PDB file of C-alpha atoms in Angstrom:
ATOM      1  CA  MET G  25      86.145  95.766  93.479  1.00 96.00           C
ATOM      2  CA  GLY G  26      83.590  98.327  93.399  1.00 96.00           C
ATOM      3  CA  ASP G  27      84.912  99.688  90.188  1.00 97.00           C
ATOM      4  CA  ILE G  28      84.797  96.136  88.522  1.00 97.00           C
ATOM      5  CA  ILE G  29      81.252  95.403  89.868  1.00 96.00           C
ATOM      6  CA  GLY G  30      79.937  98.772  88.863  1.00 94.00           C
ATOM      7  CA  SER G  31      81.626  99.015  85.486  1.00 93.00           C
ATOM      8  CA  PRO G  32      78.648  97.538  83.419  1.00 90.00           C
ATOM      9  CA  PHE G  33      76.329 100.190  84.721  1.00 87.00           C
ATOM     10  CA  GLU G  34      78.413 103.363  84.408  1.00 78.00           C
ATOM     11  CA  PHE G  35      76.257 105.011  81.663  1.00 66.00           C
ATOM     12  CA  ASP G  36      73.059 103.025  82.409  1.00 58.00           C
ATOM     13  CA  MET G  37      70.091 104.355  84.296  1.00 54.00           C
ATOM     14  CA  THR G  38      68.901 100.816  84.692  1.00 52.00           C
ATOM     15  CA  VAL G  39      70.511  97.746  86.159  1.00 46.00           C
ATOM     16  CA  ASN G  40      69.828  94.722  84.117  1.00 46.00           C
ATOM     17  CA  GLY G  41      66.978  96.535  82.539  1.00 46.00           C
ATOM     18  CA  VAL G  42      65.277  97.116  85.914  1.00 45.00           C
ATOM     19  CA  ASN G  43      65.240 100.702  87.247  1.00 60.00           C
ATOM     20  CA  LYS G  44      67.963 101.052  89.766  1.00 81.00           C
ATOM     21  CA  THR G  45      67.694  97.954  91.796  1.00 86.00           C
ATOM     22  CA  LYS G  46      70.060  96.080  94.205  1.00 93.00           C
ATOM     23  CA  ASN G  47      69.096  92.825  92.554  1.00 91.00           C
ATOM     24  CA  PHE G  48      71.807  92.040  90.014  1.00 91.00           C
ATOM     25  CA  GLU G  49      74.470  89.584  89.243  1.00 92.00           C
ATOM     26  CA  LEU G  50      77.567  90.802  91.195  1.00 94.00           C
ATOM     27  CA  PHE G  51      80.201  89.623  88.836  1.00 94.00           C
ATOM     28  CA  SER G  52      78.825  89.423  85.267  1.00 91.00           C
ATOM     29  CA  GLU G  53      80.708  88.633  82.051  1.00 91.00           C
ATOM     30  CA  ASN G  54      80.683  92.388  81.473  1.00 90.00           C
ATOM     31  CA  CYS G  55      82.559  93.320  84.641  1.00 94.00           C
ATOM     32  CA  GLY G  56      86.113  94.619  84.273  1.00 96.00           C
ATOM     33  CA  PHE G  57      88.406  97.330  85.688  1.00 97.00           C
ATOM     34  CA  THR G  58      88.381 100.859  84.405  1.00 97.00           C
ATOM     35  CA  ASP G  59      90.410 103.975  85.034  1.00 97.00           C
ATOM     36  CA  ASP G  60      89.319 103.840  88.748  1.00 97.00           C
ATOM     37  CA  THR G  61      91.233 100.753  89.336  1.00 98.00           C
ATOM     38  CA  VAL G  62      94.196 101.880  87.230  1.00 98.00           C
ATOM     39  CA  MET G  63      94.726 105.101  89.065  1.00 98.00           C
ATOM     40  CA  THR G  64      94.089 103.516  92.488  1.00 98.00           C
ATOM     41  CA  ILE G  65      96.911 101.087  91.959  1.00 98.00           C
ATOM     42  CA  ALA G  66      99.074 103.990  90.611  1.00 98.00           C
ATOM     43  CA  VAL G  67      98.633 105.828  93.927  1.00 98.00           C
ATOM     44  CA  ALA G  68      99.254 102.734  95.917  1.00 98.00           C
ATOM     45  CA  GLU G  69     102.524 102.101  93.908  1.00 98.00           C
ATOM     46  CA  ALA G  70     103.599 105.784  94.538  1.00 98.00           C
ATOM     47  CA  LEU G  71     103.012 105.466  98.243  1.00 98.00           C
ATOM     48  CA  THR G  72     105.097 102.221  98.477  1.00 98.00           C
ATOM     49  CA  ALA G  73     107.914 103.861  96.615  1.00 98.00           C
ATOM     50  CA  ALA G  74     107.906 107.155  98.533  1.00 98.00           C
ATOM     51  CA  GLY G  75     107.255 105.546 102.037  1.00 97.00           C
ATOM     52  CA  LYS G  76     105.100 106.760 104.864  1.00 95.00           C
ATOM     53  CA  ASN G  77     107.469 109.663 105.994  1.00 96.00           C
ATOM     54  CA  ALA G  78     108.113 111.112 102.685  1.00 98.00           C
ATOM     55  CA  ASP G  79     107.799 114.934 102.280  1.00 98.00           C
ATOM     56  CA  GLU G  80     105.204 116.683 100.007  1.00 98.00           C
ATOM     57  CA  GLU G  81     107.518 117.077  97.090  1.00 98.00           C
ATOM     58  CA  THR G  82     108.493 113.379  97.037  1.00 98.00           C
ATOM     59  CA  ILE G  83     104.909 112.263  97.239  1.00 98.00           C
ATOM     60  CA  CYS G  84     103.552 114.490  94.637  1.00 98.00           C
ATOM     61  CA  ASN G  85     106.353 113.631  92.314  1.00 98.00           C
ATOM     62  CA  ALA G  86     105.753 109.867  92.913  1.00 98.00           C
ATOM     63  CA  VAL G  87     102.120 110.170  92.370  1.00 98.00           C
ATOM     64  CA  ILE G  88     102.715 112.134  89.078  1.00 98.00           C
ATOM     65  CA  GLN G  89     105.262 109.561  87.715  1.00 98.00           C
ATOM     66  CA  SER G  90     103.201 106.478  88.685  1.00 98.00           C
ATOM     67  CA  MET G  91      99.928 107.832  87.348  1.00 98.00           C
ATOM     68  CA  GLN G  92     101.460 108.763  84.041  1.00 98.00           C
ATOM     69  CA  LYS G  93     103.225 105.320  83.799  1.00 98.00           C
ATOM     70  CA  TRP G  94     100.059 103.462  84.473  1.00 98.00           C
ATOM     71  CA  GLY G  95      98.082 105.673  82.272  1.00 98.00           C
ATOM     72  CA  LYS G  96     100.483 104.697  79.455  1.00 97.00           C
ATOM     73  CA  LYS G  97     100.017 101.126  80.275  1.00 98.00           C
ATOM     74  CA  TYR G  98      96.293 101.418  80.022  1.00 98.00           C
ATOM     75  CA  PRO G  99      95.495 104.379  77.763  1.00 97.00           C
ATOM     76  CA  TYR G 100      91.924 103.327  76.903  1.00 96.00           C
ATOM     77  CA  ALA G 101      90.663 102.592  80.650  1.00 96.00           C
ATOM     78  CA  GLY G 102      88.051 105.351  80.409  1.00 94.00           C
ATOM     79  CA  TYR G 103      89.751 108.613  81.636  1.00 96.00           C
ATOM     80  CA  GLY G 104      87.955 111.929  81.350  1.00 93.00           C
ATOM     81  CA  THR G 105      89.277 114.204  78.466  1.00 95.00           C
ATOM     82  CA  ARG G 106      91.266 116.550  80.632  1.00 96.00           C
ATOM     83  CA  PHE G 107      92.950 113.965  82.735  1.00 97.00           C
ATOM     84  CA  ARG G 108      93.763 112.009  79.520  1.00 97.00           C
ATOM     85  CA  ILE G 109      95.733 115.052  78.302  1.00 97.00           C
ATOM     86  CA  TRP G 110      97.356 115.440  81.755  1.00 98.00           C
ATOM     87  CA  LEU G 111      98.631 111.893  81.587  1.00 98.00           C
ATOM     88  CA  LYS G 112     100.508 112.715  78.415  1.00 97.00           C
ATOM     89  CA  GLU G 113     102.062 115.986  79.312  1.00 97.00           C
ATOM     90  CA  LYS G 114     105.812 116.238  79.912  1.00 96.00           C
ATOM     91  CA  ASN G 115     105.317 118.772  82.767  1.00 96.00           C
ATOM     92  CA  PRO G 116     101.830 117.954  84.135  1.00 97.00           C
ATOM     93  CA  GLN G 117     100.153 120.710  85.914  1.00 97.00           C
ATOM     94  CA  PRO G 118      96.937 120.869  88.107  1.00 98.00           C
ATOM     95  CA  TYR G 119      93.982 122.079  86.170  1.00 97.00           C
ATOM     96  CA  ASN G 120      91.521 123.134  88.837  1.00 97.00           C
ATOM     97  CA  SER G 121      89.430 120.022  88.688  1.00 97.00           C
ATOM     98  CA  TRP G 122      86.644 119.102  91.124  1.00 97.00           C
ATOM     99  CA  GLY G 123      85.984 115.793  89.455  1.00 96.00           C
ATOM    100  CA  ASN G 124      85.487 112.604  91.482  1.00 97.00           C
ATOM    101  CA  GLY G 125      88.782 111.146  90.226  1.00 96.00           C
ATOM    102  CA  SER G 126      90.598 112.559  93.274  1.00 98.00           C
ATOM    103  CA  ALA G 127      88.268 110.697  95.491  1.00 98.00           C
ATOM    104  CA  MET G 128      88.219 107.336  93.652  1.00 97.00           C
ATOM    105  CA  ARG G 129      91.957 106.998  93.729  1.00 98.00           C
ATOM    106  CA  VAL G 130      92.789 107.732  97.401  1.00 98.00           C
ATOM    107  CA  SER G 131      91.814 104.688  99.313  1.00 98.00           C
ATOM    108  CA  SER G 132      95.306 103.463  99.719  1.00 98.00           C
ATOM    109  CA  VAL G 133      96.078 106.757 101.760  1.00 98.00           C
ATOM    110  CA  GLY G 134      93.306 105.938 104.213  1.00 98.00           C
ATOM    111  CA  GLN G 135      94.800 102.477 104.994  1.00 98.00           C
ATOM    112  CA  ILE G 136      98.368 103.174 106.140  1.00 98.00           C
ATOM    113  CA  PHE G 137      98.904 106.188 108.262  1.00 98.00           C
ATOM    114  CA  GLU G 138      98.827 106.504 112.161  1.00 97.00           C
ATOM    115  CA  THR G 139      96.990 109.761 112.479  1.00 98.00           C
ATOM    116  CA  LEU G 140      94.087 111.523 110.870  1.00 98.00           C
ATOM    117  CA  GLU G 141      95.964 114.590 110.323  1.00 98.00           C
ATOM    118  CA  ARG G 142      98.717 112.765 108.352  1.00 98.00           C
ATOM    119  CA  THR G 143      96.140 110.862 106.479  1.00 98.00           C
ATOM    120  CA  ARG G 144      94.361 114.047 105.354  1.00 98.00           C
ATOM    121  CA  GLU G 145      97.756 115.605 104.447  1.00 98.00           C
ATOM    122  CA  VAL G 146      98.632 112.913 102.137  1.00 98.00           C
ATOM    123  CA  ALA G 147      95.241 112.823 100.594  1.00 98.00           C
ATOM    124  CA  ARG G 148      95.419 116.296  99.761  1.00 98.00           C
ATOM    125  CA  GLN G 149      98.827 115.814  98.151  1.00 98.00           C
ATOM    126  CA  THR G 150      97.574 113.026  95.852  1.00 98.00           C
ATOM    127  CA  ALA G 151      94.656 115.126  94.761  1.00 98.00           C
ATOM    128  CA  GLN G 152      96.435 118.490  94.198  1.00 98.00           C
ATOM    129  CA  VAL G 153      98.742 117.145  91.399  1.00 98.00           C
ATOM    130  CA  SER G 154      95.773 117.243  89.131  1.00 98.00           C
ATOM    131  CA  HIS G 155      92.520 118.092  91.093  1.00 98.00           C
ATOM    132  CA  ASN G 156      93.591 121.137  92.952  1.00 97.00           C
ATOM    133  CA  HIS G 157      90.122 122.806  93.145  1.00 98.00           C
ATOM    134  CA  PRO G 158      88.969 122.976  96.767  1.00 98.00           C
ATOM    135  CA  GLU G 159      86.034 120.439  95.957  1.00 98.00           C
ATOM    136  CA  GLY G 160      88.591 118.111  94.458  1.00 98.00           C
ATOM    137  CA  ILE G 161      90.804 118.165  97.450  1.00 98.00           C
ATOM    138  CA  LYS G 162      87.950 118.082  99.817  1.00 98.00           C
ATOM    139  CA  GLY G 163      86.639 114.893  98.145  1.00 98.00           C
ATOM    140  CA  ALA G 164      90.037 113.084  98.503  1.00 98.00           C
ATOM    141  CA  GLU G 165      90.467 114.198 102.101  1.00 98.00           C
ATOM    142  CA  SER G 166      86.981 113.181 103.151  1.00 98.00           C
ATOM    143  CA  ILE G 167      87.194 109.640 101.677  1.00 98.00           C
ATOM    144  CA  ALA G 168      90.730 109.015 103.091  1.00 98.00           C
ATOM    145  CA  SER G 169      89.436 110.227 106.312  1.00 98.00           C
ATOM    146  CA  ALA G 170      86.263 108.020 106.437  1.00 98.00           C
ATOM    147  CA  ILE G 171      88.524 104.906 105.532  1.00 98.00           C
ATOM    148  CA  PHE G 172      90.940 105.889 108.336  1.00 98.00           C
ATOM    149  CA  LEU G 173      88.115 106.180 111.028  1.00 98.00           C
ATOM    150  CA  ALA G 174      86.549 102.989 109.647  1.00 98.00           C
ATOM    151  CA  ARG G 175      89.715 100.877 110.108  1.00 98.00           C
ATOM    152  CA  ASN G 176      90.317 102.269 113.514  1.00 98.00           C
ATOM    153  CA  GLY G 177      86.990 101.332 114.931  1.00 97.00           C
ATOM    154  CA  ALA G 178      84.741 104.405 114.454  1.00 98.00           C
ATOM    155  CA  THR G 179      81.096 103.853 114.397  1.00 98.00           C
ATOM    156  CA  LYS G 180      79.049 104.825 111.320  1.00 98.00           C
ATOM    157  CA  ASP G 181      77.553 107.861 113.204  1.00 98.00           C
ATOM    158  CA  GLU G 182      81.118 108.974 114.151  1.00 98.00           C
ATOM    159  CA  ILE G 183      82.326 108.592 110.616  1.00 98.00           C
ATOM    160  CA  LYS G 184      79.182 110.579 109.286  1.00 98.00           C
ATOM    161  CA  ASN G 185      79.450 113.206 111.849  1.00 98.00           C
ATOM    162  CA  TYR G 186      83.244 113.742 111.304  1.00 98.00           C
ATOM    163  CA  ILE G 187      82.693 114.087 107.576  1.00 98.00           C
ATOM    164  CA  ALA G 188      79.722 116.376 107.892  1.00 98.00           C
ATOM    165  CA  GLU G 189      81.372 118.627 110.377  1.00 98.00           C
ATOM    166  CA  ASN G 190      84.789 118.822 108.704  1.00 98.00           C
ATOM    167  CA  PHE G 191      83.842 118.894 105.046  1.00 98.00           C
ATOM    168  CA  GLY G 192      80.331 120.136 104.965  1.00 96.00           C
ATOM    169  CA  TYR G 193      78.545 117.370 103.118  1.00 97.00           C
ATOM    170  CA  ASN G 194      74.983 116.815 103.654  1.00 94.00           C
ATOM    171  CA  PHE G 195      73.734 113.383 104.674  1.00 97.00           C
ATOM    172  CA  ASN G 196      70.095 114.289 105.247  1.00 96.00           C
ATOM    173  CA  ARG G 197      68.919 112.260 102.275  1.00 97.00           C
ATOM    174  CA  THR G 198      68.416 108.389 102.427  1.00 97.00           C
ATOM    175  CA  LEU G 199      69.391 106.205  99.480  1.00 96.00           C
ATOM    176  CA  ASP G 200      65.482 106.015  98.722  1.00 94.00           C
ATOM    177  CA  GLU G 201      65.424 109.762  98.480  1.00 95.00           C
ATOM    178  CA  ILE G 202      68.507 110.088  96.300  1.00 94.00           C
ATOM    179  CA  ARG G 203      67.874 107.338  93.872  1.00 91.00           C
ATOM    180  CA  PRO G 204      64.824 108.671  91.901  1.00 88.00           C
ATOM    181  CA  ASN G 205      66.517 111.809  90.440  1.00 88.00           C
ATOM    182  CA  TYR G 206      70.266 110.721  90.659  1.00 90.00           C
ATOM    183  CA  TYR G 207      72.130 110.806  87.322  1.00 85.00           C
ATOM    184  CA  HIS G 208      75.403 110.372  85.829  1.00 84.00           C
ATOM    185  CA  VAL G 209      77.547 113.260  87.290  1.00 88.00           C
ATOM    186  CA  GLU G 210      81.435 113.286  87.672  1.00 92.00           C
ATOM    187  CA  SER G 211      81.904 115.859  90.364  1.00 95.00           C
ATOM    188  CA  CYS G 212      83.097 115.116  93.883  1.00 97.00           C
ATOM    189  CA  GLN G 213      80.170 117.363  95.140  1.00 96.00           C
ATOM    190  CA  GLU G 214      77.549 114.942  93.745  1.00 95.00           C
ATOM    191  CA  THR G 215      79.465 111.644  94.134  1.00 96.00           C
ATOM    192  CA  VAL G 216      81.302 111.657  97.435  1.00 98.00           C
ATOM    193  CA  PRO G 217      78.140 112.125  99.806  1.00 97.00           C
ATOM    194  CA  GLU G 218      76.190 109.563  97.891  1.00 97.00           C
ATOM    195  CA  ALA G 219      78.917 107.103  97.980  1.00 98.00           C
ATOM    196  CA  ILE G 220      79.349 107.553 101.687  1.00 98.00           C
ATOM    197  CA  THR G 221      75.489 107.272 102.141  1.00 98.00           C
ATOM    198  CA  ALA G 222      75.642 103.931 100.256  1.00 98.00           C
ATOM    199  CA  PHE G 223      78.120 102.762 102.956  1.00 98.00           C
ATOM    200  CA  LEU G 224      76.295 104.217 105.896  1.00 98.00           C
ATOM    201  CA  GLU G 225      73.129 102.342 105.022  1.00 98.00           C
ATOM    202  CA  SER G 226      74.842  98.964 104.203  1.00 98.00           C
ATOM    203  CA  GLU G 227      74.632  95.774 106.342  1.00 98.00           C
ATOM    204  CA  ASN G 228      77.949  94.349 104.949  1.00 98.00           C
ATOM    205  CA  PHE G 229      80.650  94.796 102.228  1.00 98.00           C
ATOM    206  CA  GLU G 230      78.469  93.260  99.448  1.00 98.00           C
ATOM    207  CA  ASP G 231      75.450  95.218 100.579  1.00 98.00           C
ATOM    208  CA  ALA G 232      77.464  98.479 100.353  1.00 98.00           C
ATOM    209  CA  ILE G 233      78.424  97.788  96.727  1.00 97.00           C
ATOM    210  CA  ARG G 234      74.850  96.907  95.762  1.00 97.00           C
ATOM    211  CA  ASN G 235      73.668 100.181  97.430  1.00 96.00           C
ATOM    212  CA  GLY G 236      76.121 102.153  95.323  1.00 95.00           C
ATOM    213  CA  VAL G 237      75.150 100.432  92.088  1.00 94.00           C
ATOM    214  CA  SER G 238      71.378 100.956  92.823  1.00 94.00           C
ATOM    215  CA  LEU G 239      71.851 104.700  92.695  1.00 93.00           C
ATOM    216  CA  GLY G 240      72.804 104.691  88.992  1.00 88.00           C
ATOM    217  CA  GLY G 241      74.906 107.498  87.714  1.00 85.00           C
ATOM    218  CA  ASP G 242      78.746 107.167  87.671  1.00 90.00           C
ATOM    219  CA  ALA G 243      78.366 103.732  89.023  1.00 91.00           C
ATOM    220  CA  ASP G 244      81.881 102.356  88.734  1.00 94.00           C
ATOM    221  CA  THR G 245      83.453 105.403  90.530  1.00 96.00           C
ATOM    222  CA  LEU G 246      80.736 105.630  93.122  1.00 96.00           C
ATOM    223  CA  THR G 247      81.097 102.039  94.027  1.00 96.00           C
ATOM    224  CA  CYS G 248      84.854 102.262  93.906  1.00 97.00           C
ATOM    225  CA  ILE G 249      84.681 105.084  96.524  1.00 98.00           C
ATOM    226  CA  THR G 250      82.077 103.288  98.656  1.00 98.00           C
ATOM    227  CA  GLY G 251      84.133  99.999  98.418  1.00 98.00           C
ATOM    228  CA  GLY G 252      87.125 101.549  99.886  1.00 98.00           C
ATOM    229  CA  ILE G 253      85.256 102.610 103.018  1.00 98.00           C
ATOM    230  CA  ALA G 254      83.361  99.356 103.228  1.00 98.00           C
ATOM    231  CA  GLU G 255      86.504  97.383 103.052  1.00 97.00           C
ATOM    232  CA  ALA G 256      87.940  99.275 106.024  1.00 98.00           C
ATOM    233  CA  PHE G 257      84.714  98.773 107.997  1.00 98.00           C
ATOM    234  CA  TYR G 258      83.714  95.233 107.356  1.00 98.00           C
ATOM    235  CA  LYS G 259      86.681  93.611 105.511  1.00 93.00           C
ATOM    236  CA  ILE G 260      85.980  91.731 102.288  1.00 95.00           C
ATOM    237  CA  PRO G 261      84.900  88.052 101.991  1.00 95.00           C
ATOM    238  CA  GLN G 262      87.610  85.798 100.628  1.00 96.00           C
ATOM    239  CA  ASN G 263      85.322  84.546  97.752  1.00 97.00           C
ATOM    240  CA  LEU G 264      84.742  88.162  96.565  1.00 97.00           C
ATOM    241  CA  ILE G 265      88.440  88.828  96.884  1.00 97.00           C
ATOM    242  CA  GLU G 266      89.232  85.807  94.580  1.00 97.00           C
ATOM    243  CA  GLU G 267      86.612  86.815  91.993  1.00 96.00           C
ATOM    244  CA  CYS G 268      88.067  90.322  91.930  1.00 96.00           C
ATOM    245  CA  ARG G 269      91.677  89.056  91.618  1.00 97.00           C
ATOM    246  CA  ARG G 270      90.757  86.879  88.498  1.00 96.00           C
ATOM    247  CA  ARG G 271      89.851  90.110  86.665  1.00 97.00           C
ATOM    248  CA  LEU G 272      93.034  91.956  87.319  1.00 98.00           C
ATOM    249  CA  ASP G 273      96.380  91.737  85.486  1.00 98.00           C
ATOM    250  CA  LYS G 274      99.353  90.352  87.059  1.00 98.00           C
ATOM    251  CA  GLU G 275     101.226  93.560  87.223  1.00 98.00           C
ATOM    252  CA  MET G 276      98.295  95.027  89.084  1.00 98.00           C
ATOM    253  CA  LEU G 277      98.096  92.131  91.671  1.00 98.00           C
ATOM    254  CA  ASP G 278     102.017  92.576  92.151  1.00 98.00           C
ATOM    255  CA  VAL G 279     101.382  96.274  93.284  1.00 98.00           C
ATOM    256  CA  ILE G 280      98.522  95.454  95.474  1.00 98.00           C
ATOM    257  CA  ASP G 281     100.484  92.459  97.155  1.00 98.00           C
ATOM    258  CA  ASN G 282     103.585  94.631  97.560  1.00 98.00           C
ATOM    259  CA  PHE G 283     101.533  97.482  99.027  1.00 98.00           C
ATOM    260  CA  ARG G 284      99.836  95.259 101.541  1.00 97.00           C
ATOM    261  CA  GLU G 285     103.100  93.541 102.358  1.00 97.00           C
ATOM    262  CA  ASN G 286     105.101  96.745 102.698  1.00 96.00           C
ATOM    263  CA  PHE G 287     102.545  98.415 105.062  1.00 97.00           C
ATOM    264  CA  HIS G 288     101.789  95.167 106.998  1.00 94.00           C
ATOM    265  CA  LEU G 289      98.215  95.079 105.995  1.00 93.00           C
ATOM    266  CA  ASN G 290      96.235  91.925 106.850  1.00 77.00           C
TER     267      ASN G 290
END
């Protein structure tokens, strides 16, 4: 949902012509899913196929196969240049990326495992098939960890402190301090802490998404990441879920529904 809502503003330093505001139409006619949604669904499908107890090789192979399959289904979803090449390779290898793609596709990992240790382990595996730079892996692990903590009743302070202590991200800046000089950047280093801050300063799910969009920058990816944490912490109002589902293809909805049913998610 964050991807869909943020998609019209990905390369725009303004929102509806007004510089970096939270006051915008949530679901405009220009909203649509991008590579963030496609790859998030691909990872969810891979986890459903592999199962919760799969070993590293099984998970990595399932993630590669699923991402390449969905990449072929949606070849023009907005992938980065190097990842677009990776999607077409017969024997795809990681390419030392620290891009925020590893963090934007990991939300399903944070939703299903019983321990934080296992959550981090599988998040690392979903990242390393392409984004094996330490920053790429850190981005995926931190977001999956935040989602795990949020769905298990941790407070915002507990989430913030865990992420800061274990991954070294700096949360000293407020959104008001980030917003003026923030720009379109695709690294985990300059997307993940901002996305988490958008969640930390929110009052509800919608407010978290509006916070993320208001920063500008790589808005669809940033709000995709923010939305994964916000969903686990707040849950999503049913009317927003319905708006989102109307903008997804049936084959995507089938993966989402199968994932939730398979892992007994309410």
